[in-house]
PDB file of C-alpha atoms in Angstrom:
ATOM      1  CA  MET E   1     -93.754  28.272 -53.233  1.00 73.00           C
ATOM      2  CA  ALA E   2     -92.438  26.795 -49.984  1.00 70.00           C
ATOM      3  CA  TRP E   3     -91.659  30.258 -48.580  1.00 70.00           C
ATOM      4  CA  THR E   4     -95.153  31.355 -49.621  1.00 75.00           C
ATOM      5  CA  ILE E   5     -96.748  28.460 -47.711  1.00 75.00           C
ATOM      6  CA  TRP E   6     -94.443  28.844 -44.688  1.00 72.00           C
ATOM      7  CA  PRO E   7     -95.996  32.092 -43.392  1.00 73.00           C
ATOM      8  CA  LEU E   8     -99.410  30.427 -43.542  1.00 75.00           C
ATOM      9  CA  THR E   9     -98.150  27.953 -40.945  1.00 73.00           C
ATOM     10  CA  THR E  10     -96.759  30.670 -38.685  1.00 72.00           C
ATOM     11  CA  HIS E  11     -99.420  33.357 -39.149  1.00 74.00           C
ATOM     12  CA  PRO E  12    -102.909  31.770 -38.995  1.00 75.00           C
ATOM     13  CA  ALA E  13    -104.530  35.096 -39.940  1.00 79.00           C
ATOM     14  CA  LEU E  14    -102.851  34.872 -43.355  1.00 79.00           C
ATOM     15  CA  TRP E  15    -104.371  31.439 -43.973  1.00 78.00           C
ATOM     16  CA  SER E  16    -107.751  32.783 -42.837  1.00 80.00           C
ATOM     17  CA  THR E  17    -107.439  35.533 -45.450  1.00 82.00           C
ATOM     18  CA  VAL E  18    -106.826  33.004 -48.231  1.00 82.00           C
ATOM     19  CA  GLU E  19    -109.592  30.781 -46.847  1.00 83.00           C
ATOM     20  CA  ALA E  20    -112.217  33.555 -46.739  1.00 84.00           C
ATOM     21  CA  GLU E  21    -111.504  34.640 -50.292  1.00 86.00           C
ATOM     22  CA  ALA E  22    -111.514  31.080 -51.645  1.00 83.00           C
ATOM     23  CA  ARG E  23    -114.856  30.419 -49.964  1.00 81.00           C
ATOM     24  CA  ALA E  24    -116.304  33.620 -51.391  1.00 82.00           C
ATOM     25  CA  TRP E  25    -115.396  32.796 -55.009  1.00 79.00           C
ATOM     26  CA  ASP E  26    -118.577  31.876 -56.825  1.00 74.00           C
ATOM     27  CA  GLY E  27    -117.697  32.627 -60.435  1.00 72.00           C
ATOM     28  CA  ASP E  28    -117.545  30.193 -63.314  1.00 76.00           C
ATOM     29  CA  GLY E  29    -114.219  28.555 -64.126  1.00 78.00           C
ATOM     30  CA  GLU E  30    -111.059  29.633 -62.384  1.00 82.00           C
ATOM     31  CA  PRO E  31    -110.620  33.007 -60.696  1.00 88.00           C
ATOM     32  CA  SER E  32    -108.124  35.603 -61.924  1.00 86.00           C
ATOM     33  CA  LEU E  33    -105.857  37.850 -59.861  1.00 87.00           C
ATOM     34  CA  ALA E  34    -108.579  40.496 -59.933  1.00 88.00           C
ATOM     35  CA  ASP E  35    -110.893  38.009 -58.178  1.00 90.00           C
ATOM     36  CA  LEU E  36    -108.366  37.210 -55.419  1.00 92.00           C
ATOM     37  CA  PRO E  37    -106.922  40.547 -54.214  1.00 92.00           C
ATOM     38  CA  ARG E  38    -106.437  39.432 -50.606  1.00 90.00           C
ATOM     39  CA  THR E  39    -104.726  36.200 -51.648  1.00 91.00           C
ATOM     40  CA  GLU E  40    -102.493  38.241 -53.959  1.00 92.00           C
ATOM     41  CA  ALA E  41    -101.692  40.522 -50.996  1.00 92.00           C
ATOM     42  CA  VAL E  42    -100.714  37.478 -48.886  1.00 89.00           C
ATOM     43  CA  VAL E  43     -98.432  36.229 -51.686  1.00 92.00           C
ATOM     44  CA  LYS E  44     -96.836  39.663 -52.165  1.00 93.00           C
ATOM     45  CA  GLU E  45     -96.236  39.936 -48.436  1.00 91.00           C
ATOM     46  CA  ALA E  46     -94.658  36.461 -48.344  1.00 89.00           C
ATOM     47  CA  LEU E  47     -92.403  37.463 -51.258  1.00 91.00           C
ATOM     48  CA  ARG E  48     -91.482  40.644 -49.399  1.00 93.00           C
ATOM     49  CA  LEU E  49     -90.484  38.758 -46.258  1.00 89.00           C
ATOM     50  CA  TRP E  50     -88.902  35.788 -48.045  1.00 86.00           C
ATOM     51  CA  PRO E  51     -87.813  36.888 -51.544  1.00 87.00           C
ATOM     52  CA  PRO E  52     -86.548  34.198 -53.932  1.00 82.00           C
ATOM     53  CA  THR E  53     -83.025  35.609 -53.894  1.00 82.00           C
ATOM     54  CA  TRP E  54     -81.159  37.299 -51.085  1.00 82.00           C
ATOM     55  CA  LEU E  55     -78.453  38.960 -53.171  1.00 85.00           C
ATOM     56  CA  MET E  56     -78.434  40.693 -56.551  1.00 87.00           C
ATOM     57  CA  GLY E  57     -75.651  42.296 -58.539  1.00 87.00           C
ATOM     58  CA  ARG E  58     -75.545  45.174 -60.971  1.00 88.00           C
ATOM     59  CA  VAL E  59     -72.890  47.045 -62.949  1.00 90.00           C
ATOM     60  CA  VAL E  60     -72.633  50.828 -62.647  1.00 92.00           C
ATOM     61  CA  LEU E  61     -73.277  52.519 -66.009  1.00 93.00           C
ATOM     62  CA  ARG E  62     -72.304  56.129 -65.199  1.00 95.00           C
ATOM     63  CA  PRO E  63     -70.469  57.874 -62.355  1.00 96.00           C
ATOM     64  CA  THR E  64     -72.700  57.637 -59.290  1.00 93.00           C
ATOM     65  CA  THR E  65     -72.548  58.573 -55.641  1.00 94.00           C
ATOM     66  CA  LEU E  66     -74.138  56.056 -53.310  1.00 86.00           C
ATOM     67  CA  GLY E  67     -74.025  57.213 -49.705  1.00 87.00           C
ATOM     68  CA  ARG E  68     -70.397  58.040 -49.022  1.00 93.00           C
ATOM     69  CA  TRP E  69     -69.072  55.987 -51.938  1.00 92.00           C
ATOM     70  CA  ARG E  70     -68.215  57.264 -55.396  1.00 96.00           C
ATOM     71  CA  LEU E  71     -68.872  54.536 -57.977  1.00 95.00           C
ATOM     72  CA  GLU E  72     -67.282  54.607 -61.401  1.00 96.00           C
ATOM     73  CA  PRO E  73     -68.653  52.979 -64.571  1.00 96.00           C
ATOM     74  CA  ARG E  74     -68.152  49.202 -64.799  1.00 95.00           C
ATOM     75  CA  THR E  75     -67.988  48.883 -60.990  1.00 94.00           C
ATOM     76  CA  GLN E  76     -69.870  45.780 -59.855  1.00 92.00           C
ATOM     77  CA  ILE E  77     -72.137  46.234 -56.835  1.00 90.00           C
ATOM     78  CA  MET E  78     -74.176  43.785 -54.778  1.00 89.00           C
ATOM     79  CA  PHE E  79     -77.289  44.469 -52.718  1.00 89.00           C
ATOM     80  CA  SER E  80     -79.758  42.405 -50.719  1.00 90.00           C
ATOM     81  CA  PRO E  81     -83.500  42.421 -51.506  1.00 91.00           C
ATOM     82  CA  TYR E  82     -83.962  40.425 -48.295  1.00 90.00           C
ATOM     83  CA  LEU E  83     -82.556  43.325 -46.258  1.00 91.00           C
ATOM     84  CA  MET E  84     -84.277  46.004 -48.351  1.00 92.00           C
ATOM     85  CA  HIS E  85     -87.631  44.295 -47.865  1.00 94.00           C
ATOM     86  CA  ARG E  86     -87.071  44.406 -44.105  1.00 93.00           C
ATOM     87  CA  GLY E  87     -85.791  47.983 -43.918  1.00 93.00           C
ATOM     88  CA  SER E  88     -87.767  50.482 -41.823  1.00 93.00           C
ATOM     89  CA  ARG E  89     -86.727  53.200 -44.275  1.00 91.00           C
ATOM     90  CA  TRP E  90     -88.997  51.601 -46.886  1.00 91.00           C
ATOM     91  CA  TRP E  91     -91.588  49.669 -44.879  1.00 93.00           C
ATOM     92  CA  PRO E  92     -93.627  50.424 -41.755  1.00 92.00           C
ATOM     93  CA  SER E  93     -93.337  47.484 -39.336  1.00 93.00           C
ATOM     94  CA  PRO E  94     -90.960  45.736 -41.763  1.00 94.00           C
ATOM     95  CA  ASP E  95     -90.649  42.447 -39.850  1.00 90.00           C
ATOM     96  CA  SER E  96     -94.415  41.974 -39.499  1.00 88.00           C
ATOM     97  CA  ALA E  97     -96.439  39.943 -41.976  1.00 86.00           C
ATOM     98  CA  ASP E  98     -99.070  42.486 -42.989  1.00 88.00           C
ATOM     99  CA  PRO E  99    -100.820  41.780 -46.307  1.00 88.00           C
ATOM    100  CA  GLU E 100    -103.074  44.787 -45.701  1.00 89.00           C
ATOM    101  CA  ARG E 101    -100.199  46.999 -46.889  1.00 91.00           C
ATOM    102  CA  TRP E 102    -100.871  45.740 -50.441  1.00 92.00           C
ATOM    103  CA  LEU E 103    -104.615  46.416 -50.505  1.00 89.00           C
ATOM    104  CA  ASN E 104    -106.425  49.546 -51.646  1.00 83.00           C
ATOM    105  CA  GLY E 105    -103.657  50.496 -54.060  1.00 82.00           C
ATOM    106  CA  GLY E 106    -100.922  50.007 -51.475  1.00 82.00           C
ATOM    107  CA  LYS E 107     -97.394  50.078 -52.865  1.00 83.00           C
ATOM    108  CA  PRO E 108     -93.899  50.371 -51.437  1.00 82.00           C
ATOM    109  CA  ILE E 109     -92.697  53.815 -50.438  1.00 83.00           C
ATOM    110  CA  HIS E 110     -90.219  53.683 -53.337  1.00 87.00           C
ATOM    111  CA  LYS E 111     -90.818  51.760 -56.563  1.00 86.00           C
ATOM    112  CA  TYR E 112     -87.505  49.907 -56.204  1.00 88.00           C
ATOM    113  CA  ALA E 113     -87.988  48.919 -52.554  1.00 92.00           C
ATOM    114  CA  TYR E 114     -89.765  45.687 -53.554  1.00 93.00           C
ATOM    115  CA  LEU E 115     -87.724  43.364 -55.766  1.00 91.00           C
ATOM    116  CA  PRO E 116     -88.807  39.724 -55.500  1.00 91.00           C
ATOM    117  CA  PHE E 117     -88.582  39.494 -59.308  1.00 91.00           C
ATOM    118  CA  GLY E 118     -85.910  42.172 -59.814  1.00 89.00           C
ATOM    119  CA  ALA E 119     -86.668  45.606 -61.260  1.00 87.00           C
ATOM    120  CA  GLY E 120     -85.902  47.987 -64.079  1.00 85.00           C
ATOM    121  CA  PRO E 121     -84.503  46.697 -67.363  1.00 84.00           C
ATOM    122  CA  ARG E 122     -83.458  43.401 -65.728  1.00 82.00           C
ATOM    123  CA  VAL E 123     -86.826  42.571 -64.189  1.00 88.00           C
ATOM    124  CA  CYS E 124     -87.889  38.956 -64.631  1.00 89.00           C
ATOM    125  CA  LEU E 125     -89.956  38.596 -67.796  1.00 91.00           C
ATOM    126  CA  GLY E 126     -92.143  36.075 -65.995  1.00 92.00           C
ATOM    127  CA  THR E 127     -93.078  38.380 -63.097  1.00 91.00           C
ATOM    128  CA  ARG E 128     -96.802  38.500 -63.847  1.00 92.00           C
ATOM    129  CA  LEU E 129     -96.932  34.790 -64.692  1.00 93.00           C
ATOM    130  CA  GLY E 130     -95.040  33.874 -61.511  1.00 92.00           C
ATOM    131  CA  LEU E 131     -97.307  36.012 -59.345  1.00 93.00           C
ATOM    132  CA  THR E 132    -100.411  34.575 -61.029  1.00 93.00           C
ATOM    133  CA  GLN E 133     -99.152  31.012 -60.491  1.00 92.00           C
ATOM    134  CA  LEU E 134     -98.452  31.637 -56.804  1.00 92.00           C
ATOM    135  CA  VAL E 135    -101.854  33.244 -56.174  1.00 92.00           C
ATOM    136  CA  LEU E 136    -103.785  30.536 -58.018  1.00 91.00           C
ATOM    137  CA  THR E 137    -101.735  27.816 -56.286  1.00 87.00           C
ATOM    138  CA  MET E 138    -102.775  29.261 -52.928  1.00 85.00           C
ATOM    139  CA  TYR E 139    -106.397  29.241 -54.078  1.00 86.00           C
ATOM    140  CA  TRP E 140    -106.123  25.665 -55.422  1.00 84.00           C
ATOM    141  CA  LEU E 141    -104.356  24.531 -52.257  1.00 80.00           C
ATOM    142  CA  TYR E 142    -107.271  25.734 -50.184  1.00 77.00           C
ATOM    143  CA  GLN E 143    -109.757  24.141 -52.602  1.00 76.00           C
ATOM    144  CA  ALA E 144    -107.882  20.812 -52.551  1.00 73.00           C
ATOM    145  CA  LEU E 145    -107.824  20.786 -48.770  1.00 70.00           C
ATOM    146  CA  SER E 146    -111.567  21.410 -48.569  1.00 61.00           C
ATOM    147  CA  GLY E 147    -111.033  23.907 -45.827  1.00 57.00           C
ATOM    148  CA  GLY E 148    -107.915  22.241 -44.422  1.00 57.00           C
ATOM    149  CA  ARG E 149    -105.033  24.068 -42.845  1.00 58.00           C
ATOM    150  CA  ALA E 150    -101.266  24.211 -43.241  1.00 57.00           C
ATOM    151  CA  ARG E 151     -99.289  23.912 -40.034  1.00 56.00           C
ATOM    152  CA  ARG E 152     -95.788  23.323 -38.767  1.00 52.00           C
ATOM    153  CA  LEU E 153     -94.853  19.916 -37.496  1.00 48.00           C
ATOM    154  CA  ASP E 154     -92.814  21.465 -34.691  1.00 53.00           C
ATOM    155  CA  GLY E 155     -92.541  24.809 -32.988  1.00 53.00           C
ATOM    156  CA  GLN E 156     -89.069  25.694 -34.196  1.00 54.00           C
ATOM    157  CA  ALA E 157     -88.403  28.865 -36.155  1.00 54.00           C
ATOM    158  CA  ARG E 158     -86.924  28.494 -39.627  1.00 54.00           C
ATOM    159  CA  PHE E 159     -84.583  30.895 -41.337  1.00 55.00           C
ATOM    160  CA  PRO E 160     -83.571  31.187 -44.966  1.00 57.00           C
ATOM    161  CA  GLN E 161     -80.263  29.620 -45.907  1.00 57.00           C
ATOM    162  CA  PRO E 162     -78.427  32.128 -48.119  1.00 57.00           C
ATOM    163  CA  ALA E 163     -76.800  30.554 -51.139  1.00 58.00           C
ATOM    164  CA  ARG E 164     -77.193  31.529 -54.769  1.00 53.00           C
ATOM    165  CA  ALA E 165     -80.929  31.721 -54.067  1.00 54.00           C
ATOM    166  CA  ILE E 166     -82.671  31.701 -50.708  1.00 55.00           C
ATOM    167  CA  ARG E 167     -83.020  27.988 -50.106  1.00 53.00           C
ATOM    168  CA  VAL E 168     -85.718  26.404 -48.079  1.00 56.00           C
ATOM    169  CA  PRO E 169     -84.205  24.756 -44.997  1.00 56.00           C
ATOM    170  CA  SER E 170     -83.933  21.000 -45.513  1.00 57.00           C
ATOM    171  CA  ASP E 171     -85.938  20.360 -42.341  1.00 56.00           C
ATOM    172  CA  LEU E 172     -88.874  22.583 -43.332  1.00 54.00           C
ATOM    173  CA  HIS E 173     -91.789  20.162 -43.328  1.00 55.00           C
ATOM    174  CA  PRO E 174     -95.151  21.905 -43.312  1.00 56.00           C
ATOM    175  CA  LYS E 175     -98.103  19.595 -43.071  1.00 58.00           C
ATOM    176  CA  VAL E 176    -101.402  20.190 -44.796  1.00 57.00           C
ATOM    177  CA  GLU E 177    -104.490  18.699 -43.253  1.00 59.00           C
ATOM    178  CA  PRO E 178    -107.763  18.373 -45.153  1.00 55.00           C
ATOM    179  CA  GLY E 179    -111.060  19.089 -43.485  1.00 52.00           C
ATOM    180  CA  TRP E 180    -110.065  21.800 -40.988  1.00 45.00           C
ATOM    181  CA  PRO E 181    -111.603  22.323 -38.544  1.00 42.00           C
ATOM    182  CA  PRO E 182    -112.375  18.733 -37.570  1.00 40.00           C
ATOM    183  CA  GLU E 183    -115.932  17.902 -36.592  1.00 43.00           C
ATOM    184  CA  SER E 184    -114.786  17.200 -33.048  1.00 39.00           C
ATOM    185  CA  GLY E 185    -113.472  20.745 -32.691  1.00 41.00           C
ATOM    186  CA  GLY E 186    -110.071  19.359 -31.687  1.00 40.00           C
ATOM    187  CA  GLN E 187    -106.666  20.666 -32.631  1.00 41.00           C
ATOM    188  CA  PRO E 188    -104.733  19.655 -35.756  1.00 40.00           C
ATOM    189  CA  GLY E 189    -103.410  16.153 -35.408  1.00 39.00           C
ATOM    190  CA  SER E 190    -105.736  15.326 -32.508  1.00 36.00           C
TER     191      SER E 190
END
């Protein structure tokens, strides 16, 4: 969730997307993913740029050639979703946060170029639930802030810390401020 909120502090247009869709919701009860396509696109884009894990492993099942390497059965291989998600082979403007790429039926160039929850027979069983939770949390966050805004407390860039999973840096402290914009028209914290 932290890496999903982080881009909202660094890319105000992403927060505006979530904000506009939350304001437009006028149905009864809680919205579903179908009611929040732009918020879902923001979440998918955040997961593309900052996937939950930076490294995955698999075991080769049958003789395979991968690039210049010949892989035999039972060979263990490792690959990085973080790097795949930022590869120009699979994504136009791969380092840009562009949720529009997910709208109007947008999908990755290759079905296995987007792996925040894994893929194939080892895909996370909770993929749909996890995505739904993230999208609704973004919606609820906006609702709870009554139009507030998430922002960074300082201007420093943050980078994932590779470990078993991509950890949130210990000094990542986004601040959420209710009631944005303030009546005075000032800046956050003013």
